[in-house]
CSV table of N, CA and C in Angstrom, one decimal:
chain,number,residue,atom,x,y,z
A,1,MET,N,0.7,-1.2,0.0
A,1,MET,CA,-0.2,-0.1,0.0
A,1,MET,C,0.9,1.1,0.0
A,2,ALA,N,0.6,2.3,-0.8
A,2,ALA,CA,1.3,3.4,-1.0
A,2,ALA,C,1.1,4.3,0.3
A,3,ALA,N,2.1,4.9,0.7
A,3,ALA,CA,2.3,5.9,1.7
A,3,ALA,C,1.2,6.9,1.5
A,4,PHE,N,0.8,7.6,2.7
A,4,PHE,CA,-0.5,8.6,2.5
A,4,PHE,C,0.7,9.9,2.3
A,5,ASP,N,0.1,10.6,1.5
A,5,ASP,CA,0.7,12.1,1.1
A,5,ASP,C,-0.4,13.1,1.0
A,6,ARG,N,-0.3,13.9,2.2
A,6,ARG,CA,-1.4,14.7,2.4
A,6,ARG,C,-1.3,16.0,1.5
A,7,ASN,N,-0.2,16.1,0.6
A,7,ASN,CA,-0.2,16.6,-0.5
A,7,ASN,C,-1.2,16.4,-1.7
A,8,ARG,N,-1.5,15.5,-1.6
A,8,ARG,CA,-2.1,14.7,-2.8
A,8,ARG,C,-3.6,14.5,-2.2
A,9,TRP,N,-4.1,14.8,-1.1
A,9,TRP,CA,-5.4,14.6,-0.6
A,9,TRP,C,-6.1,16.0,-0.6
A,10,PRO,N,-7.2,15.7,-0.9
A,10,PRO,CA,-8.1,14.6,-1.5
A,10,PRO,C,-7.7,14.7,-3.0
A,11,PRO,N,-7.8,13.5,-3.5
A,11,PRO,CA,-7.0,13.5,-5.1
A,11,PRO,C,-8.3,14.0,-5.8
A,12,SER,N,-7.9,14.4,-6.9
A,12,SER,CA,-8.9,14.9,-8.0
A,12,SER,C,-9.3,13.7,-9.0
A,13,VAL,N,-10.6,13.4,-8.9
A,13,VAL,CA,-10.9,12.3,-9.6
A,13,VAL,C,-11.5,12.5,-11.0
A,14,GLY,N,-10.9,12.2,-12.0
A,14,GLY,CA,-11.5,12.4,-13.3
A,14,GLY,C,-12.5,11.7,-13.9
A,15,ILE,N,-12.9,11.5,-15.1
A,15,ILE,CA,-13.8,10.7,-15.6
A,15,ILE,C,-13.4,9.5,-15.5
A,16,GLY,N,-14.1,8.6,-15.1
A,16,GLY,CA,-14.0,7.2,-15.2
A,16,GLY,C,-13.4,6.8,-14.2
A,17,GLY,N,-13.3,7.8,-13.0
A,17,GLY,CA,-12.6,7.4,-11.9
A,17,GLY,C,-11.1,7.6,-11.9
A,18,ARG,N,-10.4,7.8,-13.0
A,18,ARG,CA,-9.0,8.0,-13.1
A,18,ARG,C,-8.6,9.5,-12.4
A,19,PHE,N,-7.4,9.4,-11.8
A,19,PHE,CA,-7.1,10.5,-11.3
A,19,PHE,C,-6.5,11.6,-12.3
A,20,ALA,N,-7.2,13.0,-12.1
A,20,ALA,CA,-6.9,14.0,-13.1
A,20,ALA,C,-5.4,14.5,-13.0
A,21,PRO,N,-4.6,14.6,-14.1
A,21,PRO,CA,-3.4,15.5,-14.1
A,21,PRO,C,-3.5,16.7,-13.4
A,22,ASP,N,-2.4,16.8,-12.6
A,22,ASP,CA,-2.3,18.2,-11.8
A,22,ASP,C,-2.2,19.3,-12.7
A,23,SER,N,-1.8,19.3,-14.1
A,23,SER,CA,-2.0,20.5,-15.0
A,23,SER,C,-3.6,20.8,-15.1
A,24,ALA,N,-4.2,19.8,-15.3
A,24,ALA,CA,-5.9,19.8,-15.6
A,24,ALA,C,-6.5,20.3,-14.3
A,25,ARG,N,-6.1,20.0,-13.4
A,25,ARG,CA,-6.7,20.5,-11.7
A,25,ARG,C,-6.3,21.8,-11.7
A,26,ARG,N,-5.0,22.3,-12.3
A,26,ARG,CA,-4.7,23.9,-12.0
A,26,ARG,C,-5.5,24.5,-12.9
A,27,ALA,N,-5.7,23.9,-14.2
A,27,ALA,CA,-6.4,24.8,-15.2
A,27,ALA,C,-8.1,24.8,-14.8
A,28,LYS,N,-8.4,24.0,-14.2
A,28,LYS,CA,-9.6,24.3,-13.6
A,28,LYS,C,-10.1,25.1,-12.5
A,29,ALA,N,-8.9,24.7,-11.5
A,29,ALA,CA,-9.0,25.8,-10.6
A,29,ALA,C,-8.5,27.3,-10.5
A,30,LYS,N,-8.0,27.6,-11.6
A,30,LYS,CA,-7.8,28.9,-12.1
A,30,LYS,C,-9.0,29.2,-13.0
A,31,ALA,N,-9.6,28.7,-13.7
A,31,ALA,CA,-10.9,29.0,-14.3
A,31,ALA,C,-11.9,29.5,-13.3
A,32,LEU,N,-12.1,28.4,-12.2
A,32,LEU,CA,-13.1,28.7,-11.0
A,32,LEU,C,-12.7,30.0,-10.4
A,33,ALA,N,-11.4,30.0,-10.0
A,33,ALA,CA,-11.0,31.3,-9.2
A,33,ALA,C,-11.5,32.4,-10.1
A,34,GLY,N,-11.1,32.7,-11.4
A,34,GLY,CA,-11.1,33.8,-12.0
A,34,GLY,C,-12.9,34.0,-12.4
A,35,LEU,N,-13.3,32.9,-12.3
A,35,LEU,CA,-15.1,33.0,-12.5
A,35,LEU,C,-15.8,33.8,-11.4
A,36,ASP,N,-15.4,33.7,-10.4
A,36,ASP,CA,-16.1,34.7,-9.3
A,36,ASP,C,-16.2,36.1,-9.6
A,37,GLU,N,-14.8,36.6,-10.2
A,37,GLU,CA,-14.5,37.9,-10.6
A,37,GLU,C,-15.3,38.4,-11.9
A,38,GLY,N,-15.3,37.2,-13.0
A,38,GLY,CA,-16.1,37.5,-14.0
A,38,GLY,C,-17.7,37.4,-13.7
A,39,ILE,N,-18.2,36.8,-12.8
A,39,ILE,CA,-19.5,36.9,-12.5
A,39,ILE,C,-20.0,38.1,-12.1
A,40,LYS,N,-19.2,38.6,-11.2
A,40,LYS,CA,-19.3,40.0,-10.9
A,40,LYS,C,-19.6,41.1,-11.7
A,41,SER,N,-18.7,40.9,-12.9
A,41,SER,CA,-18.7,41.8,-13.8
A,41,SER,C,-20.2,41.6,-14.9
A,42,MET,N,-20.8,40.4,-14.9
A,42,MET,CA,-21.5,40.0,-15.8
A,42,MET,C,-23.2,40.7,-15.3
A,43,PRO,N,-23.8,41.1,-16.5
A,43,PRO,CA,-25.2,41.8,-16.1
A,43,PRO,C,-26.0,40.9,-15.6
A,44,PRO,N,-26.8,40.9,-14.5
A,44,PRO,CA,-27.4,40.1,-13.9
A,44,PRO,C,-28.5,39.4,-14.9
A,45,GLU,N,-29.1,39.8,-15.9
A,45,GLU,CA,-29.9,39.4,-16.7
A,45,GLU,C,-29.1,38.1,-17.3
A,46,THR,N,-27.8,38.5,-18.0
A,46,THR,CA,-27.1,37.3,-18.5
A,46,THR,C,-26.7,36.1,-17.6
A,47,LEU,N,-26.7,36.3,-16.5
A,47,LEU,CA,-26.0,35.4,-15.2
A,47,LEU,C,-27.5,34.5,-15.1
A,48,HIS,N,-28.7,35.2,-15.0
A,48,HIS,CA,-30.1,34.5,-14.9
A,48,HIS,C,-30.2,33.6,-16.0
A,49,ARG,N,-29.9,34.1,-17.5
A,49,ARG,CA,-30.1,33.2,-18.4
A,49,ARG,C,-29.2,32.0,-18.3
A,50,ILE,N,-27.9,32.2,-17.9
A,50,ILE,CA,-27.1,30.9,-17.7
A,50,ILE,C,-27.8,30.0,-17.0
A,51,ALA,N,-28.2,30.6,-15.7
A,51,ALA,CA,-28.7,29.9,-14.7
A,51,ALA,C,-29.8,29.1,-15.1
A,52,GLU,N,-30.8,29.8,-15.7
A,52,GLU,CA,-31.8,29.3,-16.2
A,52,GLU,C,-31.6,28.0,-17.4
A,53,ALA,N,-30.9,28.0,-18.0
A,53,ALA,CA,-30.4,27.2,-19.2
A,53,ALA,C,-29.9,26.0,-18.4
A,54,ILE,N,-29.0,26.0,-17.5
A,54,ILE,CA,-28.3,25.1,-16.6
A,54,ILE,C,-29.5,24.2,-16.0
A,55,ALA,N,-30.5,25.0,-15.4
A,55,ALA,CA,-31.5,24.6,-14.6
A,55,ALA,C,-32.5,23.5,-15.5
A,56,SER,N,-32.6,24.0,-16.7
A,56,SER,CA,-33.3,23.8,-18.0
A,56,SER,C,-33.0,22.4,-18.6
A,57,GLN,N,-31.9,21.9,-18.3
A,57,GLN,CA,-31.3,20.8,-18.9
A,57,GLN,C,-32.0,19.5,-19.0
A,58,GLY,N,-32.4,18.8,-19.9
A,58,GLY,CA,-33.3,17.6,-19.6
A,58,GLY,C,-34.5,17.7,-20.2
A,59,SER,N,-34.9,19.4,-20.4
A,59,SER,CA,-36.4,19.6,-20.9
A,59,SER,C,-36.6,18.8,-22.2
A,60,ALA,N,-38.0,18.5,-22.3
A,60,ALA,CA,-38.4,17.6,-23.2
A,60,ALA,C,-38.6,18.4,-24.5
A,61,ALA,N,-38.4,19.9,-24.5
A,61,ALA,CA,-38.4,20.9,-25.5
A,61,ALA,C,-37.2,20.7,-26.4
A,62,TYR,N,-36.2,19.9,-26.1
A,62,TYR,CA,-35.0,20.0,-26.8
A,62,TYR,C,-34.9,18.4,-27.2
A,63,THR,N,-33.9,18.4,-28.3
A,63,THR,CA,-33.9,16.8,-28.9
A,63,THR,C,-32.6,16.3,-28.1
A,64,THR,N,-31.7,17.2,-27.2
A,64,THR,CA,-30.8,16.8,-26.5
A,64,THR,C,-30.8,17.1,-25.0
A,65,PRO,N,-30.6,16.4,-24.0
A,65,PRO,CA,-30.6,16.9,-22.5
A,65,PRO,C,-29.7,18.4,-22.5
A,66,SER,N,-28.7,18.5,-23.2
A,66,SER,CA,-28.0,20.1,-23.1
A,66,SER,C,-28.7,21.0,-24.1
A,67,GLY,N,-29.7,20.6,-24.6
A,67,GLY,CA,-30.2,21.9,-25.5
A,67,GLY,C,-30.2,23.2,-25.2
A,68,PRO,N,-30.9,23.4,-24.1
A,68,PRO,CA,-31.0,24.6,-23.3
A,68,PRO,C,-29.8,25.3,-23.3
A,69,VAL,N,-28.5,24.8,-22.9
A,69,VAL,CA,-27.3,25.4,-22.7
A,69,VAL,C,-26.7,25.7,-24.4
A,70,LEU,N,-26.9,24.7,-25.0
A,70,LEU,CA,-26.4,24.8,-26.4
A,70,LEU,C,-27.4,26.1,-27.1
A,71,ASP,N,-28.6,26.1,-26.7
A,71,ASP,CA,-29.2,27.2,-27.6
A,71,ASP,C,-28.8,28.7,-26.6
A,72,LEU,N,-28.6,28.6,-25.4
A,72,LEU,CA,-27.9,29.9,-24.9
A,72,LEU,C,-26.4,30.4,-25.5
A,73,LEU,N,-25.7,29.1,-25.7
A,73,LEU,CA,-24.4,29.3,-26.3
A,73,LEU,C,-24.6,30.0,-27.7
A,74,THR,N,-25.5,29.9,-28.5
A,74,THR,CA,-25.9,30.2,-29.9
A,74,THR,C,-26.3,31.4,-29.9
A,75,LYS,N,-27.2,32.0,-28.8
A,75,LYS,CA,-27.6,33.2,-28.6
A,75,LYS,C,-26.2,34.4,-28.1
A,76,LEU,N,-25.5,33.8,-27.1
A,76,LEU,CA,-24.5,34.5,-26.6
A,76,LEU,C,-23.6,34.9,-27.7
A,77,ALA,N,-23.3,34.0,-28.5
A,77,ALA,CA,-22.4,34.1,-30.0
A,77,ALA,C,-23.1,35.3,-30.8
A,78,GLU,N,-24.2,34.8,-31.1
A,78,GLU,CA,-25.3,36.1,-31.7
A,78,GLU,C,-25.2,37.4,-31.4
A,79,GLU,N,-25.0,37.4,-30.2
A,79,GLU,CA,-24.7,38.9,-29.4
A,79,GLU,C,-23.5,39.4,-29.4
A,80,ASP,N,-22.6,38.5,-29.9
A,80,ASP,CA,-21.2,38.8,-29.8
A,80,ASP,C,-20.6,39.1,-28.3
A,81,ASP,N,-21.0,38.1,-27.5
A,81,ASP,CA,-20.6,38.1,-26.3
A,81,ASP,C,-20.0,36.8,-25.6
A,82,LEU,N,-18.8,36.7,-26.4
A,82,LEU,CA,-18.0,35.5,-26.3
A,82,LEU,C,-17.5,35.4,-24.8
A,83,ALA,N,-17.2,36.5,-24.0
A,83,ALA,CA,-16.7,36.1,-22.5
A,83,ALA,C,-17.7,35.6,-21.8
A,84,SER,N,-19.1,35.7,-22.3
A,84,SER,CA,-20.1,35.2,-21.3
A,84,SER,C,-20.3,34.0,-22.0
A,85,PHE,N,-20.2,33.4,-23.1
A,85,PHE,CA,-20.1,32.3,-23.8
A,85,PHE,C,-19.2,31.2,-22.9
A,86,SER,N,-18.1,31.9,-22.8
A,86,SER,CA,-17.2,31.2,-22.0
A,86,SER,C,-17.5,30.9,-20.7
A,87,ARG,N,-17.8,31.8,-20.0
A,87,ARG,CA,-18.3,31.9,-18.4
A,87,ARG,C,-19.6,31.0,-18.4
A,88,ALA,N,-20.5,30.7,-19.4
A,88,ALA,CA,-21.8,29.9,-19.4
A,88,ALA,C,-21.0,28.4,-19.3
A,89,PHE,N,-20.2,28.3,-20.2
A,89,PHE,CA,-19.5,27.0,-20.3
A,89,PHE,C,-19.0,26.3,-18.9
A,90,ILE,N,-18.3,27.5,-18.4
A,90,ILE,CA,-17.6,27.0,-17.1
A,90,ILE,C,-18.8,26.7,-15.9
A,91,LEU,N,-19.7,27.7,-15.8
A,91,LEU,CA,-20.6,27.2,-15.0
A,91,LEU,C,-21.3,25.7,-15.3
A,92,LEU,N,-21.9,25.7,-16.6
A,92,LEU,CA,-22.1,24.3,-16.9
A,92,LEU,C,-21.0,23.4,-16.3
A,93,ALA,N,-20.1,23.2,-16.9
A,93,ALA,CA,-18.9,22.3,-16.2
A,93,ALA,C,-19.1,22.0,-14.9
A,94,ARG,N,-19.2,23.4,-14.1
A,94,ARG,CA,-19.3,22.9,-12.8
A,94,ARG,C,-20.4,22.2,-12.0
A,95,ALA,N,-21.6,22.8,-12.7
A,95,ALA,CA,-22.9,22.3,-12.5
A,95,ALA,C,-23.4,20.7,-12.8
A,96,ALA,N,-22.8,20.4,-14.0
A,96,ALA,CA,-23.1,19.2,-14.8
A,96,ALA,C,-22.0,18.6,-15.6
A,97,PRO,N,-20.8,18.4,-14.9
A,97,PRO,CA,-19.5,18.2,-15.3
A,97,PRO,C,-19.8,17.0,-16.5
A,98,ALA,N,-20.7,15.8,-16.4
A,98,ALA,CA,-20.9,14.7,-17.0
A,98,ALA,C,-21.2,15.2,-18.7
A,99,ARG,N,-21.8,16.5,-18.8
A,99,ARG,CA,-22.6,17.2,-19.9
A,99,ARG,C,-21.1,18.0,-20.8
A,100,ALA,N,-20.5,18.5,-19.8
A,100,ALA,CA,-19.4,19.6,-20.4
A,100,ALA,C,-18.4,19.1,-21.7
A,101,ALA,N,-18.4,17.7,-21.9
A,101,ALA,CA,-17.5,17.4,-23.1
A,101,ALA,C,-18.6,17.3,-24.2
A,102,PHE,N,-19.7,16.9,-24.3
A,102,PHE,CA,-20.6,17.1,-25.1
A,102,PHE,C,-20.9,18.5,-25.7
A,103,VAL,N,-20.9,19.3,-24.7
A,103,VAL,CA,-21.3,20.9,-25.2
A,103,VAL,C,-20.2,21.3,-25.7
A,104,ALA,N,-19.0,20.8,-25.2
A,104,ALA,CA,-17.6,21.7,-25.8
A,104,ALA,C,-17.4,20.9,-27.2
A,105,GLY,N,-17.9,19.8,-27.3
A,105,GLY,CA,-18.0,19.3,-28.9
A,105,GLY,C,-18.6,20.2,-29.9
A,106,ALA,N,-19.5,20.8,-29.5
A,106,ALA,CA,-20.5,21.6,-30.3
A,106,ALA,C,-19.8,23.3,-30.4
A,107,VAL,N,-18.7,23.6,-29.7
A,107,VAL,CA,-18.4,24.8,-29.7
A,107,VAL,C,-17.6,25.0,-31.1
A,108,PRO,N,-16.9,24.3,-31.7
A,108,PRO,CA,-16.2,24.8,-32.9
A,108,PRO,C,-17.1,25.1,-34.0
A,109,ALA,N,-18.3,24.6,-34.0
A,109,ALA,CA,-19.4,24.8,-35.2
A,109,ALA,C,-20.0,26.0,-34.9
A,110,LYS,N,-20.3,26.3,-33.4
A,110,LYS,CA,-20.9,27.6,-33.1
A,110,LYS,C,-20.0,28.8,-33.2
A,111,ILE,N,-18.3,28.5,-33.1
A,111,ILE,CA,-17.7,29.7,-33.4
A,111,ILE,C,-17.6,29.8,-34.6
A,112,SER,N,-17.5,28.7,-35.4
A,112,SER,CA,-17.2,28.8,-37.2
A,112,SER,C,-18.9,29.8,-37.6
A,113,ASN,N,-19.9,29.6,-37.1
A,113,ASN,CA,-21.0,30.5,-37.5
A,113,ASN,C,-20.9,31.9,-37.2
A,114,PHE,N,-20.2,32.1,-36.0
A,114,PHE,CA,-19.7,33.3,-35.2
A,114,PHE,C,-18.9,34.1,-36.2
A,115,LEU,N,-18.0,33.4,-36.8
A,115,LEU,CA,-16.8,34.1,-37.3
A,115,LEU,C,-17.5,34.3,-38.8
A,116,ILE,N,-18.1,33.8,-39.4
A,116,ILE,CA,-18.9,33.8,-40.7
A,116,ILE,C,-19.8,35.4,-40.4
A,117,LYS,N,-20.6,35.1,-39.7
A,117,LYS,CA,-21.8,36.2,-39.4
A,117,LYS,C,-21.1,37.5,-38.6
A,118,HIS,N,-20.2,37.2,-37.9
A,118,HIS,CA,-19.7,38.6,-36.9
A,118,HIS,C,-18.4,39.1,-37.1
A,119,ARG,N,-17.6,38.1,-38.2
A,119,ARG,CA,-16.3,38.8,-38.4
A,119,ARG,C,-16.0,39.1,-39.4
A,120,GLY,N,-16.8,38.5,-40.4
A,120,GLY,CA,-16.7,38.8,-42.0
A,120,GLY,C,-15.9,37.7,-42.4
A,121,VAL,N,-15.8,36.5,-42.1
A,121,VAL,CA,-15.1,35.5,-42.6
A,121,VAL,C,-15.5,35.0,-43.5
A,122,LYS,N,-15.2,34.7,-44.6
A,122,LYS,CA,-15.8,33.8,-45.8
A,122,LYS,C,-15.5,32.3,-45.6
A,123,ALA,N,-16.9,31.7,-45.7
A,123,ALA,CA,-17.0,29.9,-45.3
A,123,ALA,C,-15.8,29.6,-46.4
A,124,THR,N,-15.6,29.9,-47.6
A,124,THR,CA,-14.5,29.0,-48.3
A,124,THR,C,-13.0,29.3,-47.3
A,125,ALA,N,-12.9,30.5,-46.9
A,125,ALA,CA,-11.7,30.9,-46.5
A,125,ALA,C,-11.5,30.1,-45.1
A,126,LEU,N,-12.8,29.8,-44.5
A,126,LEU,CA,-12.8,29.3,-43.1
A,126,LEU,C,-12.4,27.6,-43.4
A,127,ILE,N,-12.9,27.0,-44.3
A,127,ILE,CA,-12.8,25.7,-44.7
A,127,ILE,C,-11.4,25.6,-45.1
A,128,LYS,N,-10.6,26.2,-45.6
A,128,LYS,CA,-9.4,26.4,-46.1
A,128,LYS,C,-8.5,26.4,-45.1
A,129,TRP,N,-8.9,27.5,-44.2
A,129,TRP,CA,-8.0,27.5,-43.1
A,129,TRP,C,-7.9,26.3,-42.0
A,130,THR,N,-9.2,25.8,-41.9
A,130,THR,CA,-9.3,24.6,-40.8
A,130,THR,C,-8.6,23.4,-41.6
A,131,GLU,N,-8.6,23.3,-42.7
A,131,GLU,CA,-7.8,22.2,-43.4
A,131,GLU,C,-6.3,22.3,-43.3
A,132,SER,N,-5.6,23.3,-42.9
A,132,SER,CA,-4.4,23.6,-42.7
A,132,SER,C,-4.1,23.6,-41.2
A,133,ASN,N,-5.1,24.1,-40.4
A,133,ASN,CA,-4.9,24.2,-39.0
A,133,ASN,C,-5.6,23.1,-38.2
A,134,PRO,N,-5.3,21.7,-38.5
A,134,PRO,CA,-6.2,20.8,-38.0
A,134,PRO,C,-6.4,20.5,-36.5
A,135,ASP,N,-5.6,21.4,-35.5
A,135,ASP,CA,-5.7,21.7,-34.2
A,135,ASP,C,-6.7,22.3,-33.6
A,136,TRP,N,-7.2,23.3,-34.6
A,136,TRP,CA,-7.9,24.5,-34.3
A,136,TRP,C,-9.0,24.1,-33.2
A,137,THR,N,-9.6,23.2,-33.3
A,137,THR,CA,-10.8,22.7,-32.7
A,137,THR,C,-10.5,22.4,-30.9
A,138,GLU,N,-9.3,21.7,-30.9
A,138,GLU,CA,-8.6,21.6,-29.7
A,138,GLU,C,-8.3,23.1,-29.0
A,139,GLU,N,-7.7,23.6,-30.0
A,139,GLU,CA,-7.1,25.0,-29.3
A,139,GLU,C,-8.4,25.6,-28.7
A,140,LEU,N,-9.3,25.7,-29.3
A,140,LEU,CA,-10.6,26.5,-29.2
A,140,LEU,C,-11.4,26.1,-27.6
A,141,LYS,N,-11.3,24.5,-27.9
A,141,LYS,CA,-11.9,24.0,-26.5
A,141,LYS,C,-11.1,24.0,-25.5
A,142,ASN,N,-9.7,24.3,-25.4
A,142,ASN,CA,-8.7,24.2,-24.4
A,142,ASN,C,-9.1,25.8,-23.8
A,143,ALA,N,-9.3,26.7,-24.8
A,143,ALA,CA,-9.4,28.3,-24.1
A,143,ALA,C,-10.7,28.1,-23.6
A,144,LEU,N,-11.7,27.4,-23.9
A,144,LEU,CA,-12.9,27.7,-23.3
A,144,LEU,C,-13.1,27.9,-21.6
A,145,ARG,N,-12.4,27.6,-21.2
A,145,ARG,CA,-12.4,27.7,-19.6
A,145,ARG,C,-11.6,28.8,-19.1
A,146,ASP,N,-11.2,29.7,-20.1
A,146,ASP,CA,-10.9,31.0,-19.6
A,146,ASP,C,-11.3,32.1,-20.7
A,147,PRO,N,-12.2,33.0,-19.9
A,147,PRO,CA,-12.8,34.0,-20.8
A,147,PRO,C,-12.0,34.8,-21.6
A,148,ASP,N,-10.9,35.6,-21.1
A,148,ASP,CA,-9.9,36.3,-21.7
A,148,ASP,C,-9.4,35.4,-22.8
A,149,LEU,N,-8.9,34.3,-22.4
A,149,LEU,CA,-8.1,33.7,-23.4
A,149,LEU,C,-9.0,33.2,-24.4
A,150,PHE,N,-10.2,32.7,-24.3
A,150,PHE,CA,-11.2,32.3,-25.3
A,150,PHE,C,-11.5,33.5,-26.4
A,151,VAL,N,-11.7,34.7,-25.7
A,151,VAL,CA,-12.0,35.8,-27.0
A,151,VAL,C,-10.8,36.1,-27.8
A,152,ARG,N,-9.5,36.1,-27.2
A,152,ARG,CA,-8.5,36.2,-27.7
A,152,ARG,C,-8.0,35.1,-28.9
A,153,VAL,N,-8.4,33.9,-28.6
A,153,VAL,CA,-8.3,32.9,-29.4
A,153,VAL,C,-9.3,32.5,-30.6
A,154,VAL,N,-10.3,33.3,-30.5
A,154,VAL,CA,-11.5,33.4,-31.6
A,154,VAL,C,-10.9,34.8,-32.4
A,155,GLU,N,-10.8,35.8,-31.8
A,155,GLU,CA,-10.4,37.0,-32.4
A,155,GLU,C,-8.9,36.6,-33.3
A,156,ASP,N,-8.0,35.7,-32.5
A,156,ASP,CA,-6.8,35.4,-33.3
A,156,ASP,C,-7.2,34.6,-34.9
A,157,PHE,N,-8.2,33.7,-34.3
A,157,PHE,CA,-8.6,32.8,-35.4
A,157,PHE,C,-9.0,33.7,-36.6
A,158,ALA,N,-10.0,34.8,-36.2
A,158,ALA,CA,-10.5,35.6,-37.4
A,158,ALA,C,-9.4,36.1,-38.3
A,159,SER,N,-8.4,36.8,-37.4
A,159,SER,CA,-7.5,37.5,-38.1
A,159,SER,C,-6.7,36.5,-39.1
A,160,ALA,N,-6.2,35.2,-38.4
A,160,ALA,CA,-5.5,34.4,-39.4
A,160,ALA,C,-6.3,34.0,-40.6
A,161,ILE,N,-7.5,33.7,-40.5
A,161,ILE,CA,-8.5,33.3,-41.4
A,161,ILE,C,-8.3,34.4,-42.5
A,162,LYS,N,-8.7,35.5,-42.2
A,162,LYS,CA,-8.8,37.0,-43.0
A,162,LYS,C,-7.5,37.0,-43.9
A,163,GLN,N,-6.0,37.0,-43.1
A,163,GLN,CA,-5.0,37.0,-43.6
A,163,GLN,C,-4.8,35.9,-44.8
A,164,GLY,N,-5.2,34.5,-44.3
A,164,GLY,CA,-5.0,33.8,-45.3
A,164,GLY,C,-5.6,33.9,-46.5
A,165,ALA,N,-7.0,34.5,-46.4
A,165,ALA,CA,-7.9,34.8,-47.8
A,165,ALA,C,-7.1,35.7,-48.6
A,166,ALA,N,-6.6,36.8,-47.7
A,166,ALA,CA,-6.0,37.9,-48.5
A,166,ALA,C,-4.8,37.4,-49.2
A,167,ALA,N,-4.0,36.6,-48.9
A,167,ALA,CA,-2.9,36.2,-49.4
A,167,ALA,C,-3.0,35.0,-50.6
A,168,HIS,N,-4.1,34.8,-50.7
A,168,HIS,CA,-4.5,33.9,-52.0
A,168,HIS,C,-5.5,34.8,-52.9
């Protein structure tokens, strides 16, 4: 039996009962620590919308249990509120961790639509850029738990796509 190590207690258990790596725990802790400050700066209406979407998960009005949150993320993107988009995801991941991966998987499509509608990116340029940047979806999902980083990553993507289109 391994010796008790108070620095490793309580352990962070990840999906499937595995221990989460220290870097993953640190990233989540950083996101949650910064979340309190971010929530204070959010309009109460936005915070209420996020809470309502999380509470409405599993509603029969949607084809997927995460439908209310996915719908809210779409609306926040349409409102050009990427910081609240990120914070909504963080709150969801905290309230319903089992649904976080599914919702994160939908983020690249939502941001693709956002880039086309709100940043003037041409669909053909986006497709070409995604083909030459196959890790973009992981980079985007990794930034999702940090609102400032998420906004920067999305804006950097928009700039890179436009620059690539201008070069051709």
